[in-house]
Each structure stands twice: as C-alpha cells, then as structure tokens.
CSV table of C-alpha atoms in Angstrom, one decimal:
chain,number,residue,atom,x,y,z
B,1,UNK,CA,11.0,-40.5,167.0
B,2,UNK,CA,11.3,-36.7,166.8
B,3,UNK,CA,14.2,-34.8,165.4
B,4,UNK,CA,13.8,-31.0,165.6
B,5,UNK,CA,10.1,-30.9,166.5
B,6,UNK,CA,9.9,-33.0,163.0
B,7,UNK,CA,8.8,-36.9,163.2
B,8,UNK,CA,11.0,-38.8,160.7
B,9,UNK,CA,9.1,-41.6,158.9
B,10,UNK,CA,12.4,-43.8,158.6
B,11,UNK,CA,14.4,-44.7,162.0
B,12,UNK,CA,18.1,-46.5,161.1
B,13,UNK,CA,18.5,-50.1,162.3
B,14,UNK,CA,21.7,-51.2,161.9
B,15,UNK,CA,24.7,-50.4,159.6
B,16,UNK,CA,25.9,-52.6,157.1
B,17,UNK,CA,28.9,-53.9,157.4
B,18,UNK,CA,31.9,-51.8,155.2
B,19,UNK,CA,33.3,-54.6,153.8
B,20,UNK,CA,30.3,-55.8,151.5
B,21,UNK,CA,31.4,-53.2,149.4
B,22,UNK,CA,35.3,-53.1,150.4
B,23,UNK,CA,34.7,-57.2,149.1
B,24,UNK,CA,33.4,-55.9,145.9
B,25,UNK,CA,36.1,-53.4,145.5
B,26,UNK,CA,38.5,-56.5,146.1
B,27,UNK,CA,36.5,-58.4,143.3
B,28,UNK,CA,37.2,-55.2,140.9
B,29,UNK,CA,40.9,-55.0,141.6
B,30,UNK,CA,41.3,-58.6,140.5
B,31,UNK,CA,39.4,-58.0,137.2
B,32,UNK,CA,41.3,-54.8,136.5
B,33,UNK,CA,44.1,-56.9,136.7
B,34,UNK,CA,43.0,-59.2,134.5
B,35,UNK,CA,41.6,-56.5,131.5
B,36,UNK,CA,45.1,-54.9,132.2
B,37,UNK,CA,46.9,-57.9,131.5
B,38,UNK,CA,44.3,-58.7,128.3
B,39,UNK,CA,44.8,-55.1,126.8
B,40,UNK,CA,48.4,-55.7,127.1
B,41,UNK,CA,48.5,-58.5,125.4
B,42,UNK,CA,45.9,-57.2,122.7
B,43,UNK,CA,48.5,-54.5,121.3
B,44,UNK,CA,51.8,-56.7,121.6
B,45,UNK,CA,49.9,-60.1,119.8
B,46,UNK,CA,49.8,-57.9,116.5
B,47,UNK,CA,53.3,-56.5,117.0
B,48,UNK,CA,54.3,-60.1,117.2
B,49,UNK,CA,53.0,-61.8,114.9
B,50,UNK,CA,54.0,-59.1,112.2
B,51,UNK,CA,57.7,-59.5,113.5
B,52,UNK,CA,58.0,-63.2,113.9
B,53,UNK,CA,55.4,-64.8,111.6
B,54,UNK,CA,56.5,-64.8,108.0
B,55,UNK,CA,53.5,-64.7,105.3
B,56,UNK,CA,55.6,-66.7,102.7
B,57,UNK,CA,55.9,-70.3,103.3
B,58,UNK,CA,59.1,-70.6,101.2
B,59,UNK,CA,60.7,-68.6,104.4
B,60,UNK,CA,59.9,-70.9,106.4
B,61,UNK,CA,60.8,-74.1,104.2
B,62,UNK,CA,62.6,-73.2,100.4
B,63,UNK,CA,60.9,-74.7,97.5
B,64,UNK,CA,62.6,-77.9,96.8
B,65,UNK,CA,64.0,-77.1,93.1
B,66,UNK,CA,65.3,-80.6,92.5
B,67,UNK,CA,63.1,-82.7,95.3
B,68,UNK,CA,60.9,-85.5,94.0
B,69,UNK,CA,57.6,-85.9,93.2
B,70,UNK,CA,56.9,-86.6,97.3
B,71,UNK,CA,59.2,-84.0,98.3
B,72,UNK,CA,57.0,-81.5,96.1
B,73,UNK,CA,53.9,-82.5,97.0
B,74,UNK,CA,54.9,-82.4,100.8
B,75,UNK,CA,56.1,-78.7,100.5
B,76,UNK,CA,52.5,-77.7,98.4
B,77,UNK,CA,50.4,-79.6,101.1
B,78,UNK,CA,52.6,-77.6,104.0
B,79,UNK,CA,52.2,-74.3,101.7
B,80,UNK,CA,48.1,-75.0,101.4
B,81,UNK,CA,48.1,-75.0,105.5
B,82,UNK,CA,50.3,-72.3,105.9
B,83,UNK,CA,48.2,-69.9,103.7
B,84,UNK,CA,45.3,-70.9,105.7
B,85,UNK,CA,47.0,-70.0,108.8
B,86,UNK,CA,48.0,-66.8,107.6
B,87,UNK,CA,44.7,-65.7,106.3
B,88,UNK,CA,42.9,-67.4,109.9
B,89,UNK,CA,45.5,-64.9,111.7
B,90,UNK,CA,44.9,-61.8,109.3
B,91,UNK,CA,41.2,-62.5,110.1
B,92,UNK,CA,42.0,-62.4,114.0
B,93,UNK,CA,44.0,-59.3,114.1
B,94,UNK,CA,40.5,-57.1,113.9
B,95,UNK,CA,39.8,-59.7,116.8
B,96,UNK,CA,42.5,-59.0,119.0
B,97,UNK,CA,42.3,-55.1,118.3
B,98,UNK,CA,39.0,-54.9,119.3
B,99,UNK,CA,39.7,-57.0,122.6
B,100,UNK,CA,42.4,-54.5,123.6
B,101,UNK,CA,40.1,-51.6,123.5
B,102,UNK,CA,37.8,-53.7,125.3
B,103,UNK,CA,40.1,-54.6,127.6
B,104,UNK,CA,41.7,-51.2,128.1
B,105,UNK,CA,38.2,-49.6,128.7
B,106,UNK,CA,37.1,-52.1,131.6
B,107,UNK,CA,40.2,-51.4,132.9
B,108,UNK,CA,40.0,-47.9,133.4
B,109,UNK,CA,36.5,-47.8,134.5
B,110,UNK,CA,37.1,-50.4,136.9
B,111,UNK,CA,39.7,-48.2,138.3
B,112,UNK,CA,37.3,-45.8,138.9
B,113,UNK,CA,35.0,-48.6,141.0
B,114,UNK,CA,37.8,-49.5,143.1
B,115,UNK,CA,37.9,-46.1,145.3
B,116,UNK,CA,34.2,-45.2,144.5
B,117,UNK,CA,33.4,-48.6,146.8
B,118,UNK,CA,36.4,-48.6,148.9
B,119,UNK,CA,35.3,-45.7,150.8
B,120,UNK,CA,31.7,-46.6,151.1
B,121,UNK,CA,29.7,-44.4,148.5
B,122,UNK,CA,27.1,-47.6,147.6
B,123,UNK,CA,25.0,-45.9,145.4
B,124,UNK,CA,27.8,-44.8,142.4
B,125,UNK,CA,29.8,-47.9,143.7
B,126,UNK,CA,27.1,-50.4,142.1
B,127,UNK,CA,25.9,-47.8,139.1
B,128,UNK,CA,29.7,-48.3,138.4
B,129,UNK,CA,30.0,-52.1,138.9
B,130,UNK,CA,26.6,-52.2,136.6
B,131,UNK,CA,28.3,-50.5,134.2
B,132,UNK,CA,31.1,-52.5,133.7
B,133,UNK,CA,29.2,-55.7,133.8
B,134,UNK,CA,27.2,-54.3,131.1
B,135,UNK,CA,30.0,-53.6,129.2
B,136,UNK,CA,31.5,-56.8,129.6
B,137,UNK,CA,28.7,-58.4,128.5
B,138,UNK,CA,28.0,-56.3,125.4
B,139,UNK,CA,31.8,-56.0,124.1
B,140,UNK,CA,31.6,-60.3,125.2
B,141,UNK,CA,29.2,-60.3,122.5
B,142,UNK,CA,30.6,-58.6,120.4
B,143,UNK,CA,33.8,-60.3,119.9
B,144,UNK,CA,31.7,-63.4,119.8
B,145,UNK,CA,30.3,-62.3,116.7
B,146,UNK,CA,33.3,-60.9,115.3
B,147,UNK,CA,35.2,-64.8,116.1
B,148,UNK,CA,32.5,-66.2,114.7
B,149,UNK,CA,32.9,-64.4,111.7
B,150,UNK,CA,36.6,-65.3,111.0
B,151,UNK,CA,35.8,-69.0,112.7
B,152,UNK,CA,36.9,-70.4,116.3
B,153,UNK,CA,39.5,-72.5,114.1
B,154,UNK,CA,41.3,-72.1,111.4
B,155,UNK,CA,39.1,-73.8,108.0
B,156,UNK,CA,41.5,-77.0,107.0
B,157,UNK,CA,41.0,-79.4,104.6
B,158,UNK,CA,42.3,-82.5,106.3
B,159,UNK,CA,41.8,-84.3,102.9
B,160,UNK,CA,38.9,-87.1,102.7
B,161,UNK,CA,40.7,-89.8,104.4
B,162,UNK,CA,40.3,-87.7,107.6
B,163,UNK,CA,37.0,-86.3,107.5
B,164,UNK,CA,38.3,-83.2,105.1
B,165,UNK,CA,36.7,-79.9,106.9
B,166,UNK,CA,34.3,-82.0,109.4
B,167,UNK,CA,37.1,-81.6,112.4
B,168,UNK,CA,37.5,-77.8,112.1
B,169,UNK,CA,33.7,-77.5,111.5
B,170,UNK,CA,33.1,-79.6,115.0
B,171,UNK,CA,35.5,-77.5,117.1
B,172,UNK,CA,33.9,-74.0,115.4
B,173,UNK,CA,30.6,-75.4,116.4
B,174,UNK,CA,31.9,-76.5,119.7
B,175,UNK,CA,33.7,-73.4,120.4
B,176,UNK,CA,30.6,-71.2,120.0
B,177,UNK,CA,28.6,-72.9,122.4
B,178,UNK,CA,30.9,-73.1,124.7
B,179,UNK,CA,31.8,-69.2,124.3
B,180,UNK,CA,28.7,-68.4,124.7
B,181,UNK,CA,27.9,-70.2,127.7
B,182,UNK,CA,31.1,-68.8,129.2
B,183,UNK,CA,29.5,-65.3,128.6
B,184,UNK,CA,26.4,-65.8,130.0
B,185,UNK,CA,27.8,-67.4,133.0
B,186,UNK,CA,30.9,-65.3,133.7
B,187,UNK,CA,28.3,-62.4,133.6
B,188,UNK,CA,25.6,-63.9,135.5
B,189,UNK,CA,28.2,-64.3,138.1
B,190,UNK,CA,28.9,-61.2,138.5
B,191,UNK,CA,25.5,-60.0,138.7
B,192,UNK,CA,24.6,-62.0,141.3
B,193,UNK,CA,27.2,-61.1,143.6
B,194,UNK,CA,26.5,-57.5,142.6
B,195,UNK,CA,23.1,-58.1,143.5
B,196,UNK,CA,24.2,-59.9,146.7
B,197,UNK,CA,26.4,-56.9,147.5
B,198,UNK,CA,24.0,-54.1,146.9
B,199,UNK,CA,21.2,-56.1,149.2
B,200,UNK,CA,23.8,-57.0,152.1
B,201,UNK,CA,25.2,-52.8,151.7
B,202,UNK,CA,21.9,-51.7,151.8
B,203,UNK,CA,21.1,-49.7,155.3
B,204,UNK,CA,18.7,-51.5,157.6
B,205,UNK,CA,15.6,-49.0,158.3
B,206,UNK,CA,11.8,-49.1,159.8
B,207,UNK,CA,9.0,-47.4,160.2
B,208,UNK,CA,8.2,-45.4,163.5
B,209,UNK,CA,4.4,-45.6,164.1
C-alpha cells in the first residue's frame, strides 16, 4: 500500500469499537461516586463523633452516689468499656482522615479519566485508569496498616468467663485477612478489566508485504 509515493509498513484493519473505552469511562463514573461519597463521609465521621459522642461516661450514666455494691460495680464495668471505646475511636480518627484524602484524591483524578476515555484518547485514558488503580492499591494498603495499628476491633476484656480478649483478638485476626484479601481482589479486578479494555481498544493493524 503506497501513500504519497511512501509504502507504510502498517495497514489499519478494523476500528475498535468506542464503547470499550466509553464502558470504562462508565466503570470510573461509578467509582468516582463511590470515593465522593467515602470522602464525604471521611470529614463529617470526625465532626460527629466530636458533637455527639461524649468522652465522659458519667454523661452518659451519673455515678451512682448511694447505689449498692452491684449498682457500682455495673457503672465501673460500663465505664472500663466506654474508655476503651473512646480510646478505639480516638485511634480511628487518623484512620478516617487519612481515608478522606484518599478518597478525595481518587475522586478527582478519576474525574479527569471520565472525559480523557469518553472521547476516545486510549493511550492517557488507561495511563489514567493505571494510575488510579495504583493508587487505590497503595493508599488500600496503607490504611490497612494504619487499622491494623489501632486494631479491626476495639481491645475488650470480656472477663475470663467469656474468653477475656480471645473474641476481639479472633475478629482483629479475622478482619485482616479478610481486608487484605478484599484489596488484592478489588484491585485485581480492576486490572483485569483494564487490561481487557486496553486489548479490545487497541486498533487492529498488519503488515503489507
């Protein structure tokens, strides 16, 4: 094939069809969506807790000034939990701070996906998309390691006749695997179809002998 008196080593096929990337635009939107909803809710979860969870127990139930031995005893055991609590949540806030930001900055880049592959340009449409799913990934680690820090459950004592710290030690345990599974395979999703997309976008060419 000759194209002003030059032969062109490449002759075009076939187009792929627009909407292997328009798809993957689709896909974007959704997950915007989502990491809009999660930054959201990353900045208000701080504001309210600090405005609706009181640190002091005795807010939430007075000390019992003339109760009984039991009635004491009850309000100490509830006090123990609640400071736990407390402390769990203090230890989550960095948690919830960091997944805001997270949140916020796959949002906007995934904004910036959405059009990029909308209109076709494949090559910065899946540079993009491999961003973000890096990113993902990364911060996804991240906040696994920062959970796991603070723990997946707060650290009661359920006292011996219940197996004392064994429960909350099970579900941490639990948790983590499970987290991280959900990380690797959330991701590994994603790849895949991103793979899938750039393959089935790619322009069909041949050789001209």
């Amino acid at each position: 094939m000759a194209m002003d008196g030059r032969e062109s080593a490449y002759s075009l096929v076939s187009e792929p069809s627009p909407w292997w990337l328009r798809g993957l635009a689709i896909i974007m939107a959704l997950l915007v969506m989502m990491m809009a909803l999660g930054a959201v809710s990353g900045i208000l979860a701080p504001m309210f807790v600090d405005r609706f969870v009181p640190d002091d127990w005795e807010e939430i139930e007075p000390y019992p000034e003339d109760g009984t031995e039991e009635d004491i005893a009850n309000w100490t055991e509830g006090k123990e939990f609640w400071d736990v609590m407390v402390d769990y949540m203090d230890g989550m806030m960095g948690v919830v701070e960091f997944s805001a930001l997270h949140s916020g900055l796959l949002a906007i880049l995934g904004l910036f996906c959405i059009p990029v592959l909308w209109k076709g340009e494949r090559e910065l449409g899946i540079k993009l998309v491999g961003a973000w799913i890096g990113i993902n990934l990364l911060g996804g680690i991240v906040m696994m390691w920062m959970i796991s820090k603070v723990g997946f459950y707060p650290q009661f004592d359920f006292g011996p006749e219940a197996g004392g710290t064994e429960i909350p030690e099970f579900i941490n345990t639990f948790s983590a695997i499970a987290s991280g599974a959900q990380i690797v395979i959330c991701n590994g999703i994603l790849l895949a179809i991103l793979v899938l997309v750039a393959s089935k976008s790619k322009p069909e060419t041949s050789f001209d002998i």
